[in-house]
Coordinates of C-alpha atoms in Angstrom, one line a residue:
M1 CA -34.1 2.7 -23.6
S2 CA -30.7 1.1 -23.9
T3 CA -29.1 -1.1 -21.4
P4 CA -25.9 -0.1 -19.8
A5 CA -22.6 -1.7 -20.8
S6 CA -21.4 -4.6 -18.6
P7 CA -18.4 -3.6 -16.6
L8 CA -16.8 -7.0 -17.6
S9 CA -16.0 -5.8 -21.1
S10 CA -15.0 -2.6 -22.7
H11 CA -16.8 -1.1 -25.7
T12 CA -16.4 -4.3 -27.7
A13 CA -17.2 -7.8 -26.4
R14 CA -13.9 -9.3 -27.4
V15 CA -12.1 -7.0 -24.7
V16 CA -12.4 -8.6 -21.3
N17 CA -11.7 -6.4 -18.3
E18 CA -9.9 -8.6 -16.0
S19 CA -9.7 -6.2 -13.1
L20 CA -13.6 -6.2 -12.7
R21 CA -14.1 -9.9 -13.4
P22 CA -13.9 -12.3 -10.4
V23 CA -11.0 -14.5 -10.6
P24 CA -12.1 -18.1 -11.5
S25 CA -11.8 -20.7 -8.9
D26 CA -9.3 -22.7 -10.5
Q27 CA -6.8 -19.9 -10.5
R28 CA -7.1 -19.1 -6.8
K29 CA -4.0 -20.9 -5.5
L30 CA -2.6 -18.7 -2.8
G31 CA -2.9 -19.9 0.8
F32 CA -2.3 -18.6 4.3
S33 CA 1.4 -19.2 4.3
D34 CA 1.6 -17.5 0.7
Y35 CA 0.0 -14.3 2.3
L36 CA 2.1 -14.6 5.5
A37 CA 5.2 -14.5 3.3
L38 CA 3.9 -11.9 0.9
W39 CA 2.6 -9.4 3.5
G40 CA 5.5 -10.0 5.8
S41 CA 7.9 -9.2 3.0
L42 CA 5.9 -6.1 1.9
G43 CA 5.7 -4.9 5.4
V44 CA 9.6 -4.6 5.6
G45 CA 11.5 -1.7 4.0
L46 CA 13.7 1.0 4.4
L47 CA 10.9 3.6 3.9
V48 CA 9.2 2.0 6.9
M49 CA 12.3 2.4 8.8
Q50 CA 12.6 6.0 7.9
A51 CA 9.1 6.7 9.1
G52 CA 10.0 5.1 12.4
A53 CA 13.1 7.4 12.6
L54 CA 10.6 10.3 12.2
L55 CA 9.0 9.7 15.5
I56 CA 12.1 10.3 17.5
P57 CA 13.1 12.7 19.2
A58 CA 9.8 14.4 19.0
L59 CA 8.3 11.7 21.1
S60 CA 10.0 9.6 23.9
G61 CA 10.9 6.2 22.9
V62 CA 8.1 4.5 25.0
A63 CA 5.6 6.9 23.3
A64 CA 6.9 6.2 19.9
I65 CA 6.6 2.5 20.4
G66 CA 3.0 3.0 21.9
A67 CA 2.2 4.9 18.8
V68 CA 3.5 2.1 16.6
A69 CA 1.5 -0.5 18.5
V70 CA -1.8 1.3 18.1
G71 CA -1.1 2.4 14.5
T72 CA 0.0 -0.9 13.6
I73 CA -2.9 -2.8 15.0
G74 CA -5.5 -0.2 13.6
G75 CA -4.2 0.0 10.2
T76 CA -3.5 -3.8 9.7
L77 CA -6.9 -4.7 10.9
L78 CA -8.3 -2.3 8.0
L79 CA -5.9 -4.0 5.5
A80 CA -6.8 -7.4 6.3
W81 CA -10.6 -6.5 6.1
V82 CA -10.2 -5.2 2.7
G83 CA -8.0 -8.2 1.8
Y84 CA -10.9 -10.4 3.0
L85 CA -13.4 -8.5 0.8
G86 CA -11.1 -9.1 -2.3
S87 CA -10.8 -12.8 -1.5
A88 CA -14.4 -13.2 -1.0
S89 CA -15.5 -11.4 -4.1
G90 CA -12.6 -12.4 -6.3
V91 CA -12.2 -9.0 -7.6
S92 CA -9.4 -6.4 -7.6
S93 CA -9.3 -3.2 -5.6
A94 CA -10.6 -1.3 -8.5
G95 CA -13.7 -3.7 -8.6
L96 CA -14.4 -3.1 -4.9
I97 CA -14.1 0.7 -5.6
W98 CA -16.4 0.4 -8.8
S99 CA -19.1 -1.2 -6.8
A100 CA -19.1 1.4 -4.0
L101 CA -18.9 4.7 -6.1
G102 CA -20.4 3.7 -9.6
R103 CA -18.9 3.0 -12.8
R104 CA -18.2 6.5 -13.9
F105 CA -17.3 8.2 -10.7
A106 CA -15.2 5.4 -9.7
V107 CA -12.8 6.3 -12.6
L108 CA -11.5 9.4 -10.2
P109 CA -10.2 7.5 -7.1
I110 CA -8.9 4.7 -9.5
A111 CA -6.8 7.1 -11.5
L112 CA -5.6 8.8 -8.3
N113 CA -4.8 5.4 -7.1
V114 CA -2.6 4.9 -10.3
L115 CA -0.7 8.1 -9.7
Q116 CA -0.1 7.4 -6.0
L117 CA 1.1 3.9 -6.8
L118 CA 3.5 5.5 -9.4
G119 CA 4.6 7.8 -6.6
W120 CA 5.3 4.9 -4.4
A121 CA 7.2 3.2 -7.1
V122 CA 9.4 6.1 -7.7
F123 CA 10.2 6.2 -4.0
E124 CA 11.2 2.6 -4.1
I125 CA 13.5 3.1 -7.2
V126 CA 15.1 5.9 -5.4
V127 CA 15.7 3.7 -2.2
L128 CA 17.1 0.9 -4.4
R129 CA 19.3 3.5 -6.3
D130 CA 20.4 5.1 -3.2
G131 CA 21.0 1.9 -1.2
L132 CA 23.0 0.4 -4.1
G133 CA 25.1 3.6 -4.6
A134 CA 25.9 3.6 -0.7
I135 CA 27.2 0.0 -0.9
A136 CA 29.1 0.5 -4.2
K137 CA 30.8 3.6 -2.7
Q138 CA 31.8 1.9 0.5
Q139 CA 32.9 -1.3 -1.0
F140 CA 34.1 -0.4 -4.4
H141 CA 33.7 3.0 -6.0
A142 CA 30.9 5.5 -6.7
I143 CA 28.5 4.8 -9.6
P144 CA 26.5 7.5 -11.2
S145 CA 23.0 7.8 -9.9
P146 CA 21.2 7.7 -13.3
W147 CA 22.8 4.3 -14.1
L148 CA 21.7 2.8 -10.7
T149 CA 18.1 4.4 -11.2
V150 CA 18.0 2.6 -14.8
L151 CA 19.3 -0.7 -13.2
A152 CA 16.5 -0.5 -10.5
G153 CA 13.9 0.4 -13.0
A154 CA 15.2 -2.5 -15.4
V155 CA 14.8 -5.1 -12.5
L156 CA 11.3 -4.2 -11.9
F157 CA 10.7 -4.1 -15.6
G158 CA 11.7 -7.7 -15.9
L159 CA 9.6 -8.8 -12.9
L160 CA 6.5 -7.4 -14.3
S161 CA 6.8 -9.6 -17.3
L162 CA 6.5 -12.6 -15.0
S163 CA 3.3 -14.1 -13.3
M164 CA 2.3 -12.4 -10.0
V165 CA 1.3 -15.8 -8.5
G166 CA 4.6 -17.3 -9.5
I167 CA 6.6 -14.5 -8.0
V168 CA 4.7 -14.7 -4.6
R169 CA 5.1 -18.6 -4.4
R170 CA 8.6 -19.1 -6.0
F171 CA 10.6 -15.8 -5.0
I172 CA 8.9 -14.2 -2.0
R173 CA 7.9 -17.3 0.0
R174 CA 10.9 -19.4 -0.8
I175 CA 13.8 -16.7 -1.0
G176 CA 12.6 -13.0 -0.2
L177 CA 11.2 -13.8 3.2
W178 CA 14.2 -15.5 4.5
L179 CA 16.5 -12.8 3.3
M180 CA 14.3 -10.2 4.9
L181 CA 14.3 -12.0 8.3
A182 CA 18.1 -12.6 8.1
A183 CA 18.8 -8.8 7.8
L184 CA 16.2 -7.6 10.3
V185 CA 17.5 -10.2 13.0
W186 CA 21.1 -9.2 12.4
L187 CA 20.3 -5.5 12.4
T188 CA 18.2 -5.8 15.6
I189 CA 20.8 -7.8 17.5
R190 CA 23.5 -5.2 16.3
F191 CA 21.8 -2.1 17.2
A192 CA 20.1 -3.5 20.5
H193 CA 23.5 -4.5 21.8
D194 CA 24.3 -0.8 21.9
A195 CA 21.0 0.5 23.3
Q196 CA 20.7 1.7 26.7
P197 CA 17.5 1.9 28.6
A198 CA 17.8 5.6 29.1
L199 CA 17.8 6.2 25.3
L200 CA 14.2 5.1 25.1
T201 CA 12.9 6.6 28.2
Q202 CA 14.3 10.2 27.5
P203 CA 11.3 12.7 27.4
G204 CA 10.2 13.8 23.7
K205 CA 11.2 17.3 22.5
G206 CA 7.7 18.0 21.1
G207 CA 6.7 19.0 17.8
L208 CA 4.7 15.8 17.0
A209 CA 1.5 14.8 18.9
F210 CA 0.9 11.3 19.9
A211 CA -2.3 11.2 17.7
A212 CA -0.3 12.4 14.9
A213 CA 2.3 10.0 15.3
I214 CA -0.3 7.3 15.1
D215 CA -1.5 8.8 11.9
L216 CA 2.1 8.4 10.6
V217 CA 2.1 4.8 11.5
I218 CA -1.4 4.1 10.2
A219 CA -0.3 5.8 6.8
M220 CA 2.0 2.7 6.1
P221 CA -0.7 -0.2 6.1
I222 CA -3.2 2.4 4.6
S223 CA -1.0 3.1 1.7
W224 CA -1.4 -0.7 0.8
L225 CA -5.3 -0.6 1.0
P226 CA -5.7 0.3 -2.7
L227 CA -3.4 -2.7 -3.6
V228 CA -4.4 -5.5 -1.2
A229 CA -7.5 -7.1 -3.1
D230 CA -5.4 -7.3 -6.2
Y231 CA -3.6 -10.1 -4.6
T232 CA -6.0 -11.6 -2.2
R233 CA -8.5 -12.1 -5.0
Y234 CA -6.2 -15.1 -5.9
G235 CA -6.6 -16.7 -2.3
R236 CA -8.3 -20.1 -1.8
S237 CA -10.0 -18.9 1.3
P238 CA -11.0 -15.4 2.5
R239 CA -10.2 -16.5 6.1
A240 CA -6.7 -17.5 5.0
A241 CA -6.0 -14.3 3.3
F242 CA -7.3 -12.2 6.1
G243 CA -5.1 -14.2 8.6
G244 CA -1.9 -14.2 6.5
T245 CA -2.1 -10.5 5.7
L246 CA -2.9 -9.5 9.2
V247 CA 0.0 -11.5 11.0
G248 CA 2.3 -11.1 8.2
Y249 CA 2.1 -7.3 7.5
G250 CA 1.5 -6.4 11.2
F251 CA 4.5 -8.2 12.4
A252 CA 6.8 -6.9 9.9
N253 CA 5.6 -3.3 9.9
A254 CA 5.9 -3.1 13.8
W255 CA 9.4 -4.5 13.7
C256 CA 10.8 -2.1 11.0
F257 CA 9.1 0.9 12.9
V258 CA 10.7 -0.1 16.0
L259 CA 14.0 -0.7 14.4
G260 CA 13.8 2.7 13.1
I261 CA 13.1 4.2 16.4
L262 CA 16.1 2.4 17.7
I263 CA 18.5 3.5 15.3
A264 CA 17.3 7.0 15.5
A265 CA 17.6 7.0 19.1
L266 CA 21.1 5.6 19.0
H267 CA 22.3 8.0 16.2
P268 CA 20.1 11.0 16.2
G269 CA 20.4 13.3 13.2
N270 CA 22.0 10.7 11.1
E271 CA 20.7 9.2 7.8
L272 CA 19.4 5.7 7.8
M273 CA 21.6 4.1 5.1
P274 CA 25.0 5.3 6.1
T275 CA 24.1 4.4 9.9
I276 CA 23.4 0.7 8.7
L277 CA 26.5 0.6 6.6
Q278 CA 28.7 1.6 9.6
A279 CA 27.5 -1.4 11.6
S280 CA 29.5 -4.7 11.3
F281 CA 28.3 -6.7 8.2
G282 CA 26.2 -3.7 7.5
A283 CA 26.7 -3.7 3.7
L284 CA 25.4 -7.4 3.7
A285 CA 22.5 -6.6 5.8
L286 CA 21.6 -3.6 3.5
A287 CA 22.0 -5.6 0.5
L288 CA 19.6 -8.4 1.6
I289 CA 17.0 -5.5 2.5
L290 CA 17.5 -4.2 -1.0
I291 CA 16.7 -7.5 -2.5
D292 CA 13.6 -7.8 -0.5
E293 CA 12.6 -4.2 -1.3
T294 CA 12.3 -5.0 -5.1
D295 CA 8.9 -6.8 -4.2
N296 CA 7.6 -3.5 -2.8
G297 CA 8.3 -1.6 -6.0
Y298 CA 7.0 -4.7 -8.1
S299 CA 3.8 -4.7 -6.2
D300 CA 3.3 -1.0 -6.6
L301 CA 3.7 -1.2 -10.3
Y302 CA 1.7 -4.4 -10.7
S303 CA -1.3 -2.8 -8.8
A304 CA -0.9 0.4 -10.8
A305 CA -1.1 -1.9 -14.0
V306 CA -4.3 -3.7 -12.6
S307 CA -6.0 -0.3 -11.9
S308 CA -4.8 1.0 -15.1
H309 CA -6.3 -2.1 -17.0
S310 CA -9.6 -1.4 -15.3
L311 CA -9.7 2.1 -16.9
V312 CA -8.3 1.0 -20.4
P313 CA -9.0 -2.8 -20.8
K314 CA -7.5 -2.8 -24.4
W315 CA -4.1 -2.9 -22.7
S316 CA -3.5 -5.9 -20.5
V317 CA -2.0 -6.2 -17.1
R318 CA 1.2 -7.6 -18.8
V319 CA 1.4 -4.6 -21.1
W320 CA 0.5 -1.9 -18.5
G321 CA 3.2 -3.2 -16.0
P322 CA 6.3 -2.6 -18.1
V323 CA 5.0 0.7 -19.5
L324 CA 4.5 2.0 -16.1
A325 CA 7.9 0.7 -15.0
I326 CA 9.5 2.8 -17.7
V327 CA 7.4 5.9 -16.6
A328 CA 8.4 5.4 -12.9
T329 CA 12.0 5.1 -13.8
G330 CA 12.0 8.2 -15.9
L331 CA 10.3 10.1 -13.0
A332 CA 12.9 8.8 -10.8
V333 CA 15.7 10.2 -12.9
W334 CA 14.3 13.6 -13.4
L335 CA 12.3 14.5 -10.2
P336 CA 13.7 15.4 -7.0
I337 CA 12.1 13.3 -4.1
Q338 CA 11.4 15.2 -0.9
N339 CA 8.7 15.6 1.8
Y340 CA 8.2 11.9 2.4
Q341 CA 6.3 12.7 5.4
D342 CA 4.0 15.1 3.6
F343 CA 3.4 12.5 0.8
L344 CA 2.1 10.0 3.5
Y345 CA -0.2 12.3 4.9
L346 CA -1.6 13.4 1.6
L347 CA -2.2 9.6 0.8
G348 CA -4.1 9.3 4.1
S349 CA -6.4 12.0 3.3
V350 CA -7.5 10.5 0.1
F351 CA -7.5 6.9 0.7
V352 CA -8.5 6.5 4.5
P353 CA -12.1 8.1 3.8
L354 CA -12.4 6.3 0.5
F355 CA -12.0 2.8 2.0
G356 CA -14.3 3.8 4.9
V357 CA -16.8 4.2 2.1
V358 CA -15.7 0.9 0.5
I359 CA -15.8 -1.1 3.8
A360 CA -19.2 0.5 4.7
H361 CA -20.6 -0.5 1.3
H362 CA -19.4 -4.1 1.3
G363 CA -19.6 -4.8 5.0
L364 CA -18.6 -8.7 5.3
R365 CA -20.4 -9.8 2.3
P366 CA -18.8 -8.1 -0.7
R367 CA -20.8 -7.0 -3.7
T368 CA -19.2 -7.8 -7.1
P369 CA -19.3 -5.1 -9.8
D370 CA -22.0 -7.0 -11.4
S371 CA -24.4 -6.3 -8.5
T372 CA -25.2 -2.8 -9.5
H373 CA -24.9 -0.8 -12.7
V374 CA -25.0 2.8 -11.8
A375 CA -22.9 5.7 -13.2
L376 CA -22.6 7.4 -9.8
S377 CA -23.3 6.3 -6.3
W378 CA -24.0 9.8 -4.8
V379 CA -24.0 8.3 -1.3
G380 CA -20.7 7.0 -1.7
A381 CA -19.3 10.0 -3.4
L382 CA -20.8 12.4 -0.7
A383 CA -19.3 10.3 2.1
W384 CA -15.9 10.1 0.5
V385 CA -15.6 13.9 0.0
V386 CA -16.8 14.7 3.4
G387 CA -14.3 12.3 4.8
I388 CA -11.5 14.1 3.0
V389 CA -12.7 17.4 4.3
V390 CA -12.8 16.0 7.9
Y391 CA -9.2 14.6 7.3
Q392 CA -7.9 18.0 6.1
Y393 CA -9.6 20.0 8.8
V394 CA -8.1 17.9 11.5
T395 CA -4.8 17.9 10.1
R396 CA -4.6 21.6 10.0
F397 CA -6.6 22.8 12.8
Q398 CA -6.7 19.9 15.4
P399 CA -3.6 17.9 14.8
Q400 CA -3.4 16.5 18.4
W401 CA -6.6 14.4 17.6
G402 CA -5.1 12.6 14.6
A403 CA -7.1 12.7 11.2
S404 CA -7.2 9.0 10.0
L405 CA -9.7 7.6 12.6
P406 CA -11.9 10.4 12.6
A407 CA -12.1 10.6 8.7
L408 CA -12.6 6.9 8.5
A409 CA -15.4 7.0 11.0
V410 CA -17.2 9.9 9.4
S411 CA -17.0 8.5 6.0
F412 CA -18.2 5.0 7.2
V413 CA -21.1 6.3 9.4
L414 CA -22.2 8.9 6.9
Y415 CA -22.5 6.2 4.2
R416 CA -24.4 3.9 6.2
V417 CA -26.8 6.7 7.5
L418 CA -27.4 7.8 3.9
V419 CA -28.0 4.3 2.5
R420 CA -30.6 3.7 5.1
W421 CA -32.4 7.1 5.0
S422 CA -32.2 7.6 1.2
P423 CA -35.2 6.7 -0.9
N424 CA -32.7 5.9 -3.8
P425 CA -29.4 4.8 -2.2
V426 CA -28.1 2.9 -5.2
G427 CA -27.4 5.9 -7.4
I428 CA -28.3 8.2 -10.3
E429 CA -29.2 5.3 -12.6
G430 CA -30.6 2.8 -10.3
E431 CA -30.5 -0.9 -11.1
R432 CA -29.8 -2.6 -14.6
G433 CA -31.8 -1.2 -17.3
A434 CA -33.2 1.9 -15.1
A435 CA -33.4 5.1 -16.8

């Protein structure tokens, strides 16, 4: 009986799957301040502000801010936990999923992850395009959208040819973080100056349950769960990766959500970018945010490249990244981008229960892909599918409950129970060399 192939290589021994192999210790150079800057920068974005604006006027300002607080704390703790697992194991998000679901079944969620990351990259390219177009129209003259789309895609294409660690340490920590802070501080001062307490205390008009609002907030940090280990695997310390991710992302995410709520309360029914541009020095603030926004698009495509490399290791991450940037740019040119809120909920239905399984499998001591060699972990697969069903059921029939926490809890608990009770919890093939 033949021995199953190692996950650290493809069909030939010469091709190394870098996505499943732990990062060597001499390459783990990122510390607390790097992750604070990285996730503080990634937590900021016009898409986050737009999500915050969706909470008003369905909820009162006080209820919306409460949903932001609960959703940010819960979602960011999960994000930091998975980041800790990535740093402790040294493997990518694809490696964590592979270990939890088995080498063959894991292909499905990893492929879905590539698709959702392409979706996020398209959103980011569209945001960059629309922002640049709005600034150009106000300050100079209108520029055709396809040109701006190609320009945004070309910037991401160029970034993906560089070192990820270098971008974090040289651009994001030294430049991007400070540009982001300057823009957010100015916008907060500008719009808070016009705010009146009555604007945030007005009762909500309904149409969005408080728990559903929490789901919408949680969707933002949850959307980064399939990416976080791709970066924290380069961390010098799991604790530093956990702390930097928790503080950086949580602070930035809450700030942008509240800013979106404030802008929507002051200018109900108005689009976000034109409203920002109408403020004094609004074009400068928007330009700074757009510069910072590029790292969001870069991060989506970089992680899509890492996941793609785990599936097809013959192409390196450096090859996959530019190829996916071209694909995302083409999609941004040709596809209409709508139903942003539905896209967030769809992501939650797939990846919230998936990472309930991943967290239940790894716990606090992550297992590397080399610890088991199974084609399918039926326990992980079943817990994931049941979690998706729970999420969809709650969303459609009991939306007032909120779907994220029930789906996460069900998938987590079901995995732990089945592992304990199953006579063969490992999977269909069992350990290395088993038939």
